[in-house]
CSV table of C-alpha atoms in Angstrom, one decimal:
chain,number,residue,atom,x,y,z
O,22,MET,CA,-3.3,-2.8,-17.8
O,23,CYS,CA,-1.5,-3.3,-14.5
O,24,GLY,CA,2.0,-4.3,-15.3
O,25,ARG,CA,4.1,-3.2,-12.3
O,26,TYR,CA,3.2,-2.7,-8.6
O,27,ALA,CA,4.6,-2.6,-5.1
O,28,THR,CA,4.0,-4.9,-2.1
O,29,SER,CA,6.1,-4.3,1.0
O,30,ARG,CA,4.3,-5.8,3.9
O,31,SER,CA,5.6,-8.8,5.8
O,32,ALA,CA,3.8,-12.2,5.8
O,33,GLY,CA,2.9,-11.5,9.5
O,34,ASP,CA,1.4,-8.2,8.7
O,35,LEU,CA,-0.5,-9.5,5.7
O,36,SER,CA,-1.8,-12.5,7.7
O,37,ALA,CA,-3.2,-10.1,10.3
O,38,LEU,CA,-4.7,-7.6,7.8
O,39,PHE,CA,-6.4,-10.3,5.8
O,40,GLU,CA,-7.2,-12.6,8.7
O,41,SER,CA,-5.5,-15.5,7.1
O,42,SER,CA,-3.2,-18.4,8.0
O,43,ASP,CA,0.3,-18.3,6.5
O,44,GLU,CA,1.9,-21.0,4.3
O,45,THR,CA,4.6,-18.7,2.8
O,46,GLY,CA,7.5,-19.6,5.1
O,47,ASP,CA,10.3,-17.1,4.4
O,48,ALA,CA,9.2,-16.5,0.8
O,49,VAL,CA,7.5,-13.1,1.3
O,50,GLY,CA,9.7,-10.0,1.3
O,51,PRO,CA,9.3,-6.3,0.3
O,52,ASP,CA,9.2,-5.7,-3.4
O,53,PHE,CA,8.7,-2.2,-4.7
O,54,ASN,CA,9.0,-3.1,-8.3
O,55,VAL,CA,7.0,-6.3,-8.9
O,56,ALA,CA,7.1,-7.4,-12.5
O,57,PRO,CA,5.5,-10.2,-14.5
O,58,THR,CA,6.4,-13.7,-13.4
O,59,ASP,CA,7.7,-12.5,-10.0
O,60,PRO,CA,6.6,-14.5,-7.0
O,61,VAL,CA,4.4,-12.4,-4.7
O,62,PRO,CA,1.9,-12.9,-1.9
O,63,LEU,CA,-1.8,-13.6,-2.5
O,64,VAL,CA,-4.8,-14.6,-0.3
O,65,ARG,CA,-7.0,-17.4,-1.3
O,66,LEU,CA,-9.4,-19.9,0.3
O,67,ALA,CA,-8.0,-23.2,1.6
O,68,PRO,CA,-10.1,-26.3,0.8
O,69,GLU,CA,-11.3,-26.2,4.4
O,70,GLY,CA,-12.7,-22.7,3.8
O,71,HIS,CA,-10.3,-20.5,5.8
O,72,ARG,CA,-8.2,-17.8,4.2
O,73,LEU,CA,-4.6,-18.8,3.3
O,74,LEU,CA,-1.7,-16.5,2.5
O,75,SER,CA,0.3,-18.1,-0.3
O,76,VAL,CA,3.0,-17.2,-2.8
O,77,GLY,CA,2.1,-17.2,-6.4
O,78,ARG,CA,3.9,-16.4,-9.6
O,79,TRP,CA,2.4,-13.4,-11.5
O,80,GLY,CA,1.1,-14.6,-14.8
O,81,LEU,CA,-1.6,-17.2,-14.9
O,82,VAL,CA,-0.8,-20.6,-16.5
O,83,PRO,CA,-4.0,-22.5,-17.2
O,84,HIS,CA,-3.9,-26.1,-15.9
O,85,TRP,CA,-4.2,-27.4,-19.5
O,86,SER,CA,-1.3,-25.4,-20.8
O,87,ARG,CA,1.6,-27.3,-22.3
O,88,SER,CA,4.1,-24.6,-21.3
O,89,ALA,CA,4.5,-21.7,-18.9
O,90,ALA,CA,6.3,-19.7,-21.6
O,91,GLY,CA,3.3,-17.3,-22.2
O,92,ALA,CA,2.8,-16.4,-18.5
O,93,ALA,CA,4.1,-12.9,-18.9
O,94,ARG,CA,1.2,-12.2,-21.3
O,95,MET,CA,-1.3,-13.5,-18.8
O,96,ILE,CA,-0.8,-11.0,-15.9
O,97,ASN,CA,-4.1,-9.3,-16.5
O,98,ALA,CA,-7.6,-10.6,-17.1
O,99,ARG,CA,-10.2,-8.1,-18.3
O,100,ALA,CA,-13.3,-7.9,-16.1
O,101,GLU,CA,-15.5,-7.6,-19.1
O,102,THR,CA,-14.5,-11.1,-20.5
O,103,VAL,CA,-13.1,-13.0,-17.5
O,104,ALA,CA,-16.3,-15.0,-17.0
O,105,THR,CA,-16.3,-16.3,-20.6
O,106,SER,CA,-12.6,-16.6,-21.5
O,107,ARG,CA,-11.3,-20.2,-22.0
O,108,ALA,CA,-8.1,-19.3,-20.1
O,109,TYR,CA,-9.7,-17.4,-17.3
O,110,ALA,CA,-13.3,-18.5,-16.8
O,111,PRO,CA,-12.6,-21.7,-14.7
O,112,SER,CA,-10.4,-19.7,-12.3
O,113,PHE,CA,-13.0,-16.9,-12.1
O,114,ALA,CA,-15.7,-19.4,-11.2
O,115,ARG,CA,-13.9,-21.3,-8.5
O,116,ARG,CA,-10.4,-19.8,-7.7
O,117,ARG,CA,-10.5,-16.1,-6.9
O,118,CYS,CA,-7.9,-14.5,-4.7
O,119,LEU,CA,-6.9,-11.2,-3.2
O,120,VAL,CA,-3.6,-9.7,-4.3
O,121,PRO,CA,-2.2,-7.4,-1.6
O,122,ALA,CA,-0.4,-4.2,-2.8
O,123,ASP,CA,0.8,-0.9,-1.6
O,124,GLY,CA,0.1,0.7,-5.0
O,125,TRP,CA,0.6,0.3,-8.7
O,126,TYR,CA,2.5,2.2,-11.5
O,127,GLU,CA,1.5,3.5,-14.8
O,128,TRP,CA,3.3,5.6,-17.4
O,129,VAL,CA,2.1,8.8,-19.2
O,130,ARG,CA,3.9,10.1,-22.3
O,131,ASP,CA,4.2,13.9,-22.1
O,132,PRO,CA,4.1,16.3,-25.2
O,133,ASP,CA,7.9,16.0,-25.5
O,134,GLY,CA,7.7,12.3,-25.8
O,135,ARG,CA,9.1,11.5,-22.3
O,136,ARG,CA,7.4,8.7,-20.3
O,137,GLN,CA,6.6,9.9,-16.8
O,138,PRO,CA,5.7,7.1,-14.3
O,139,TYR,CA,3.0,7.6,-11.7
O,140,TYR,CA,2.3,5.6,-8.6
O,141,MET,CA,-1.3,5.2,-7.5
O,142,THR,CA,-1.6,4.5,-3.7
O,143,PRO,CA,-3.9,5.2,-0.8
O,144,VAL,CA,-3.3,8.5,0.8
O,145,ASP,CA,-3.6,7.0,4.3
O,146,GLY,CA,-1.0,4.2,3.6
O,147,SER,CA,-3.6,1.4,3.9
O,148,VAL,CA,-3.3,-1.9,2.0
O,149,LEU,CA,-4.9,-2.3,-1.4
O,150,ALA,CA,-6.4,-5.6,-2.5
O,151,PHE,CA,-6.5,-6.3,-6.3
O,152,ALA,CA,-9.1,-8.8,-7.5
O,153,GLY,CA,-7.2,-11.8,-8.7
O,154,ILE,CA,-7.7,-15.4,-10.0
O,155,TRP,CA,-5.4,-18.3,-9.5
O,156,SER,CA,-4.6,-21.7,-11.0
O,157,VAL,CA,-2.1,-24.5,-10.3
O,158,TRP,CA,0.0,-25.8,-13.2
O,159,GLU,CA,1.6,-29.2,-12.6
O,160,PRO,CA,4.2,-30.0,-15.2
O,161,ALA,CA,5.8,-33.4,-14.3
O,162,GLY,CA,4.2,-33.3,-10.9
O,163,ALA,CA,5.8,-30.0,-9.8
O,164,ALA,CA,2.9,-27.7,-8.7
O,165,LEU,CA,3.2,-24.0,-9.7
O,166,LEU,CA,0.7,-21.6,-8.2
O,167,THR,CA,0.1,-18.7,-10.7
O,168,PHE,CA,-2.4,-15.8,-10.8
O,169,SER,CA,-3.7,-12.9,-12.8
O,170,VAL,CA,-4.9,-9.5,-11.7
O,171,LEU,CA,-8.3,-8.4,-13.0
O,172,THR,CA,-8.5,-5.0,-14.7
O,173,THR,CA,-11.4,-2.8,-15.5
O,174,ALA,CA,-12.1,0.6,-17.2
O,175,ALA,CA,-10.3,3.4,-15.3
O,176,VAL,CA,-12.6,5.7,-13.3
O,177,GLY,CA,-12.3,9.5,-12.9
O,178,GLU,CA,-8.8,11.0,-12.9
O,179,LEU,CA,-7.3,7.6,-13.1
O,180,ALA,CA,-8.4,7.5,-16.7
O,181,GLU,CA,-5.9,10.4,-17.3
O,182,VAL,CA,-3.1,8.1,-16.5
O,183,HIS,CA,-4.3,4.9,-18.2
O,184,ASP,CA,-7.6,3.7,-19.7
O,185,ARG,CA,-7.4,0.6,-17.5
O,186,MET,CA,-6.9,0.1,-13.8
O,187,PRO,CA,-6.8,-2.9,-11.4
O,188,LEU,CA,-10.1,-4.0,-10.1
O,189,LEU,CA,-9.8,-2.7,-6.6
O,190,LEU,CA,-11.7,-4.4,-3.7
O,191,PRO,CA,-12.6,-2.4,-0.6
O,192,ARG,CA,-12.3,-4.4,2.6
O,193,GLU,CA,-16.1,-5.0,2.8
O,194,ARG,CA,-15.9,-6.9,-0.6
O,195,TRP,CA,-13.1,-9.2,0.3
O,196,ALA,CA,-15.3,-12.0,1.7
O,197,SER,CA,-17.7,-11.9,-1.3
O,198,TRP,CA,-14.8,-12.0,-3.8
O,199,LEU,CA,-13.4,-15.1,-2.1
O,200,GLY,CA,-16.8,-16.8,-1.7
O,201,PRO,CA,-19.2,-18.4,-4.1
O,202,ALA,CA,-19.8,-16.6,-7.4
O,203,ASP,CA,-23.5,-16.1,-6.9
O,204,GLU,CA,-23.7,-12.7,-8.6
O,205,PRO,CA,-20.8,-12.3,-11.1
O,206,ALA,CA,-21.8,-8.8,-12.2
O,207,ALA,CA,-21.7,-7.5,-8.6
O,208,LEU,CA,-18.3,-9.1,-8.1
O,209,LEU,CA,-16.9,-7.3,-11.1
O,210,ALA,CA,-18.3,-3.8,-10.3
O,211,PRO,CA,-15.6,-1.1,-9.8
O,212,PRO,CA,-15.3,0.6,-6.4
O,213,ALA,CA,-17.4,3.6,-5.6
O,214,PRO,CA,-16.0,7.1,-6.4
O,215,GLU,CA,-16.1,7.9,-2.7
O,216,TRP,CA,-13.7,5.1,-2.0
O,217,LEU,CA,-11.4,6.0,-4.9
O,218,ALA,CA,-11.2,9.5,-3.5
O,219,GLY,CA,-8.8,8.0,-1.0
O,220,LEU,CA,-6.1,7.4,-3.7
O,221,GLU,CA,-3.5,9.8,-4.9
O,222,ILE,CA,-1.7,9.9,-8.2
O,223,ARG,CA,2.0,10.5,-7.4
O,224,PRO,CA,4.8,11.2,-9.9
O,225,VAL,CA,7.8,9.0,-9.2
O,226,SER,CA,11.3,8.5,-10.5
O,227,PRO,CA,11.8,6.9,-14.0
O,228,ALA,CA,14.1,4.4,-12.2
O,229,VAL,CA,11.0,2.2,-11.7
O,230,GLY,CA,11.1,1.5,-15.4
O,231,ASP,CA,14.1,-0.8,-14.9
O,232,VAL,CA,13.0,-4.0,-13.2
O,233,ARG,CA,16.4,-4.4,-11.7
O,234,ASN,CA,15.8,-1.4,-9.4
O,235,ASP,CA,14.0,-1.9,-6.1
O,236,GLY,CA,13.5,-0.1,-2.8
O,237,PRO,CA,11.1,2.4,-1.2
O,238,ALA,CA,12.7,5.3,-3.1
O,239,LEU,CA,10.9,4.1,-6.2
O,240,THR,CA,7.6,5.1,-4.6
O,241,ALA,CA,8.7,8.5,-3.4
O,242,ARG,CA,7.2,11.6,-5.0
O,243,VAL,CA,9.5,13.5,-7.4
O,244,PRO,CA,9.0,16.9,-9.0
O,245,LEU,CA,7.7,16.8,-12.6
O,246,ALA,CA,10.1,17.9,-15.3
O,247,ARG,CA,7.9,20.7,-16.7
O,248,GLU,CA,6.8,23.5,-14.4
O,249,GLU,CA,3.3,23.6,-16.0
O,250,ASP,CA,2.8,19.9,-15.1
O,251,VAL,CA,3.4,20.4,-11.4
O,252,THR,CA,-0.1,20.2,-10.1
O,253,GLU,CA,-1.4,18.0,-7.3
O,254,MET,CA,-3.4,15.2,-8.8
O,255,THR,CA,-6.1,14.0,-6.4
O,256,LEU,CA,-9.1,11.9,-7.3
O,257,PHE,CA,-12.5,13.5,-7.7
């Protein structure tokens, strides 16, 4: 799954990177420890067809839901079933979005039982785009924009950290993800190994495990506790 990530770019930077107009106002700020139900930026298509930078709450609430109480369990949608799931299929068919990120976190339990967090991020510092789907929930007329991040089977060395990973979209796939769902299978394909080779798997501080912690120090490389574990993890 993808249950924690970082997004630090400003609304202006994201609007430029994703060639989108901005409706976020002052609602976008750096967050190095995004957790379920947090409000974060996403890019979707406006009704007029142009890209729109919006703020959505992480954890999709289907429009028919009576309550938003289960949103924290709806942060991820599996690529294998998103097109047929009652909760996710309508959004996959008509409401796909890009979720900007600097990188994401996963935890690995070592032989001593300690949980070591790792941060997956582009080596060159470029932006990531997670494949997402969105919906608007309108209890008593108050519209709430919510979203889920799609996950797929982890590829290569990423599978040593977790068996799932976010569905990552290279820049050349942004337009097709946001456009008509003419070929669903192609939309849900994982990125090529050559593209994934640009990611690093970075050990980071256990402080990221507390959602109250924030700041760029959470993404900084730290030495591993056991000497035999201190090996550079690079993809492919």
